[in-house]
Structures are given as C-alpha cells and as structure tokens.
XYZ file of N, CA and C in Angstrom:
288
model
N -22.560 7.266 7.986
C -23.422 6.710 6.965
C -22.656 5.683 6.167
N -23.270 4.533 5.871
C -22.664 3.439 5.100
C -21.478 2.827 5.832
N -21.501 2.864 7.151
C -20.450 2.252 7.948
C -21.111 1.375 8.984
N -20.735 0.115 9.003
C -21.325 -0.833 9.946
C -20.267 -1.401 10.821
N -20.503 -1.403 12.154
C -19.539 -1.982 13.054
C -20.007 -3.356 13.520
N -19.120 -4.310 13.415
C -19.413 -5.678 13.899
C -18.301 -6.032 14.909
N -18.690 -6.390 16.099
C -17.748 -6.788 17.122
C -17.555 -8.303 17.038
N -16.305 -8.741 16.800
C -15.963 -10.163 16.699
C -15.019 -10.451 17.863
N -15.540 -11.099 18.933
C -14.712 -11.395 20.085
C -13.427 -12.106 19.722
N -12.307 -11.595 20.243
C -10.991 -12.223 20.015
C -10.292 -11.802 18.743
N -11.012 -11.103 17.831
C -10.405 -10.688 16.568
C -9.798 -9.295 16.740
N -8.684 -9.049 16.044
C -8.081 -7.698 16.036
C -9.037 -6.795 15.246
N -9.255 -5.578 15.714
C -10.165 -4.651 14.943
C -9.529 -4.213 13.647
N -10.373 -4.206 12.623
C -9.908 -3.721 11.303
C -11.115 -3.143 10.554
N -10.799 -2.235 9.684
C -11.767 -1.636 8.820
C -11.744 -2.368 7.496
N -12.839 -2.945 7.056
C -12.909 -3.668 5.805
C -13.713 -2.851 4.825
N -13.071 -2.438 3.746
C -13.734 -1.618 2.727
C -14.264 -2.562 1.635
N -15.538 -2.385 1.294
C -16.181 -3.204 0.283
C -16.629 -2.344 -0.895
N -16.701 -2.968 -2.064
C -17.195 -2.298 -3.277
C -18.730 -2.285 -3.233
N -19.316 -1.659 -4.216
C -20.778 -1.639 -4.311
C -21.315 -3.031 -4.508
N -20.475 -3.954 -4.955
C -20.868 -5.372 -5.178
C -20.471 -6.239 -3.951
N -20.130 -5.583 -2.849
C -19.712 -6.253 -1.623
C -18.447 -7.105 -1.806
N -17.605 -6.671 -2.713
C -16.298 -7.361 -2.891
C -15.304 -6.600 -1.992
N -14.422 -7.334 -1.319
C -13.475 -6.725 -0.445
C -12.423 -5.982 -1.251
N -12.221 -4.676 -0.908
C -11.251 -3.847 -1.575
C -9.977 -3.724 -0.775
N -10.135 -3.561 0.533
C -8.965 -3.322 1.384
C -9.309 -3.573 2.853
N -8.309 -3.995 3.641
C -8.424 -4.171 5.090
C -7.395 -3.257 5.757
N -7.876 -2.449 6.709
C -7.007 -1.521 7.408
C -7.008 -1.892 8.902
N -5.858 -2.323 9.452
C -5.811 -2.653 10.847
C -6.032 -1.398 11.735
N -6.794 -1.550 12.820
C -7.112 -0.415 13.681
C -6.558 -0.554 15.102
N -5.884 -1.682 15.405
C -5.387 -1.959 16.753
C -4.542 -0.866 17.360
N -3.692 -0.273 16.547
C -2.719 0.693 17.061
C -3.246 2.154 16.937
N -4.503 2.310 16.576
C -5.057 3.665 16.362
C -5.940 4.063 17.525
N -5.918 5.374 17.820
C -6.820 5.920 18.827
C -8.191 6.179 18.197
N -9.188 6.417 19.053
C -10.529 6.729 18.537
C -10.498 7.947 17.607
N -9.715 8.959 18.025
C -9.624 10.155 17.193
C -8.987 9.885 15.819
N -7.926 9.024 15.824
C -7.303 8.645 14.546
C -8.244 7.857 13.652
N -9.054 6.962 14.235
C -10.028 6.181 13.452
C -11.084 7.132 12.885
N -11.576 8.075 13.702
C -12.561 9.024 13.200
C -11.994 9.860 12.056
N -10.729 10.265 12.130
C -10.073 11.024 11.079
C -9.932 10.148 9.814
N -9.593 8.882 10.010
C -9.442 7.970 8.883
C -10.699 7.803 8.114
N -11.832 7.548 8.773
C -13.074 7.363 8.053
C -13.525 8.646 7.366
N -13.217 9.770 7.997
C -13.555 11.061 7.367
C -12.692 11.232 6.090
N -11.418 10.909 6.146
C -10.557 11.035 4.977
C -10.961 10.075 3.881
N -11.523 8.924 4.255
C -11.966 7.958 3.245
C -13.253 8.382 2.581
N -13.912 9.417 3.091
C -15.128 9.941 2.449
C -16.436 9.549 3.072
N -16.380 8.931 4.239
C -17.637 8.585 4.938
C -18.252 9.853 5.458
N -19.603 9.891 5.469
C -20.307 11.075 5.973
C -20.756 10.805 7.395
N -20.497 11.757 8.266
C -20.921 11.608 9.685
C -22.162 12.470 9.901
N -23.229 11.773 10.252
C -24.493 12.462 10.543
C -24.407 13.124 11.911
N -25.063 14.272 12.066
C -25.052 14.989 13.335
C -25.856 14.235 14.408
N -26.933 13.603 14.000
C -27.703 12.757 14.902
C -28.006 11.474 14.159
N -28.302 10.372 14.865
C -28.561 9.115 14.215
C -29.694 9.133 13.157
N -30.724 9.980 13.361
C -31.806 10.022 12.379
C -31.758 11.255 11.480
N -30.655 11.934 11.410
C -30.508 13.082 10.559
C -30.447 12.634 9.103
N -30.993 13.444 8.185
C -30.922 13.055 6.761
C -29.497 13.110 6.247
N -29.236 12.307 5.208
C -27.911 12.254 4.572
C -28.002 12.997 3.229
N -27.187 14.022 3.024
C -27.243 14.737 1.718
C -27.078 13.757 0.524
N -27.770 14.101 -0.520
C -27.823 13.235 -1.710
C -26.425 12.846 -2.236
N -25.485 13.815 -2.186
C -24.139 13.507 -2.705
C -23.383 12.495 -1.860
N -23.868 12.194 -0.655
C -23.216 11.216 0.236
C -23.997 9.888 0.338
N -25.111 9.769 -0.380
C -25.912 8.567 -0.257
C -25.113 7.274 -0.520
N -24.259 7.285 -1.502
C -23.471 6.081 -1.827
C -22.007 6.229 -1.449
N -21.689 7.282 -0.742
C -20.320 7.526 -0.331
C -19.908 6.496 0.671
N -18.674 6.103 0.733
C -17.545 6.499 -0.114
C -17.313 5.532 -1.248
N -18.338 5.195 -2.003
C -18.206 4.257 -3.125
C -17.057 4.603 -4.033
N -16.302 3.597 -4.449
C -15.172 3.813 -5.365
C -15.740 3.931 -6.740
N -15.045 4.590 -7.633
C -15.537 4.758 -9.010
C -15.407 3.438 -9.784
N -16.162 3.332 -10.854
C -16.241 2.102 -11.664
C -14.883 1.631 -12.149
N -13.962 2.486 -12.604
C -12.654 1.997 -13.067
C -11.886 1.218 -12.021
N -12.129 1.464 -10.713
C -11.453 0.729 -9.682
C -12.066 -0.670 -9.543
N -13.399 -0.763 -9.744
C -14.110 -2.011 -9.639
C -13.839 -2.954 -10.807
N -13.787 -2.374 -11.993
C -13.512 -3.156 -13.213
C -12.249 -2.571 -13.835
N -11.275 -3.425 -14.188
C -10.092 -2.916 -14.882
C -10.511 -2.237 -16.186
N -9.787 -1.184 -16.622
C -10.148 -0.500 -17.843
C -10.208 -1.494 -19.033
N -11.240 -1.365 -19.820
C -11.434 -2.173 -21.024
C -11.658 -3.642 -20.725
N -12.031 -4.010 -19.503
C -12.314 -5.387 -19.183
C -13.679 -5.692 -19.681
N -13.859 -6.831 -20.385
C -15.166 -7.171 -20.881
C -16.127 -7.495 -19.743
N -17.389 -7.112 -19.890
C -18.437 -7.453 -18.928
C -18.933 -8.873 -19.160
N -19.873 -9.324 -18.353
C -20.416 -10.675 -18.483
C -20.977 -10.950 -19.883
N -21.520 -9.911 -20.559
C -22.058 -10.119 -21.907
C -20.986 -9.994 -23.002
N -19.724 -9.825 -22.578
C -18.601 -9.794 -23.555
C -18.358 -8.409 -24.120
N -19.158 -7.404 -23.742
C -18.929 -6.055 -24.227
C -17.960 -5.276 -23.333
N -17.228 -4.356 -23.893
C -16.313 -3.547 -23.086
C -17.121 -2.367 -22.515
N -17.015 -2.158 -21.181
C -17.781 -1.040 -20.578
C -17.243 0.303 -21.058
N -18.090 1.341 -21.060
C -17.641 2.670 -21.434
C -16.595 3.189 -20.433
N -15.768 4.110 -20.870
C -14.762 4.705 -20.017
C -15.368 5.882 -19.259
N -15.097 5.997 -17.962
C -15.611 7.078 -17.115
C -14.427 7.831 -16.502
N -14.722 9.099 -16.159
C -13.737 9.886 -15.449
C -13.504 9.255 -14.082
N -12.377 9.623 -13.454
C -11.962 9.045 -12.156
C -13.090 9.129 -11.126
N -13.753 10.251 -10.999
C -14.761 10.468 -9.930
C -16.166 10.126 -10.411
N -16.387 9.876 -11.661
C -17.715 9.611 -12.207
C -18.107 8.163 -12.032
N -19.385 7.913 -11.675
C -19.886 6.556 -11.557
C -21.284 6.537 -12.149
N -21.605 5.713 -13.142
C -22.851 5.743 -13.813
C -24.048 5.368 -12.943
N -23.853 4.627 -11.854
C -24.993 4.218 -11.030
C -25.320 5.184 -9.918
N -24.583 6.259 -9.792
C -24.769 7.185 -8.668
C -25.499 8.422 -9.144
C-alpha cells in the first residue's frame, strides 16, 4: 500500500521516498539487494503489505509510512502565513 513501481529502462533501481507533499526525502539504491532484502526493507520502513491486491487496508496504515510533521517542517519554522506551527510528538501527525 502507498508504494508505486515505475520501470525506467537503463536506470539503476532505487526506492524514492516522498513526503505527503511529494517532496523527495531519500533515495535508496536497490541494485545490490535481493528481492527478499527489498521486501524486508519496505516492511521496516512501515509500508503495509496487503494479502491480496483488493484487500482492505487497516485505517492505521492508510497514510503509512508517512513521516511525522517535524520531519517535513523544521521545528519552529514559520509557515506560509508567517505563524509558527504547533509542536507535535515524534509519531503524531495532525492530518492523519
């Protein structure tokens, strides 16, 4: 769930992690990894694996593996309207 594969001919395979705003957070090269290692990696990153393609996704995984707000915005960084966003716990995200 929330994982999309795009095949780019000639490109080395890599996992690109995006924020809720589709900003690139990290690129992880996959060339030297086995299928089992890649499956383990995405599980460790918090992706949910459905048992069948049309199986429902539990509510707690709907936005997984979304990073928490403090990672997306530096602490005390002003927003577009100039106000400082409220502080949230590490795992808490106001939009989820």
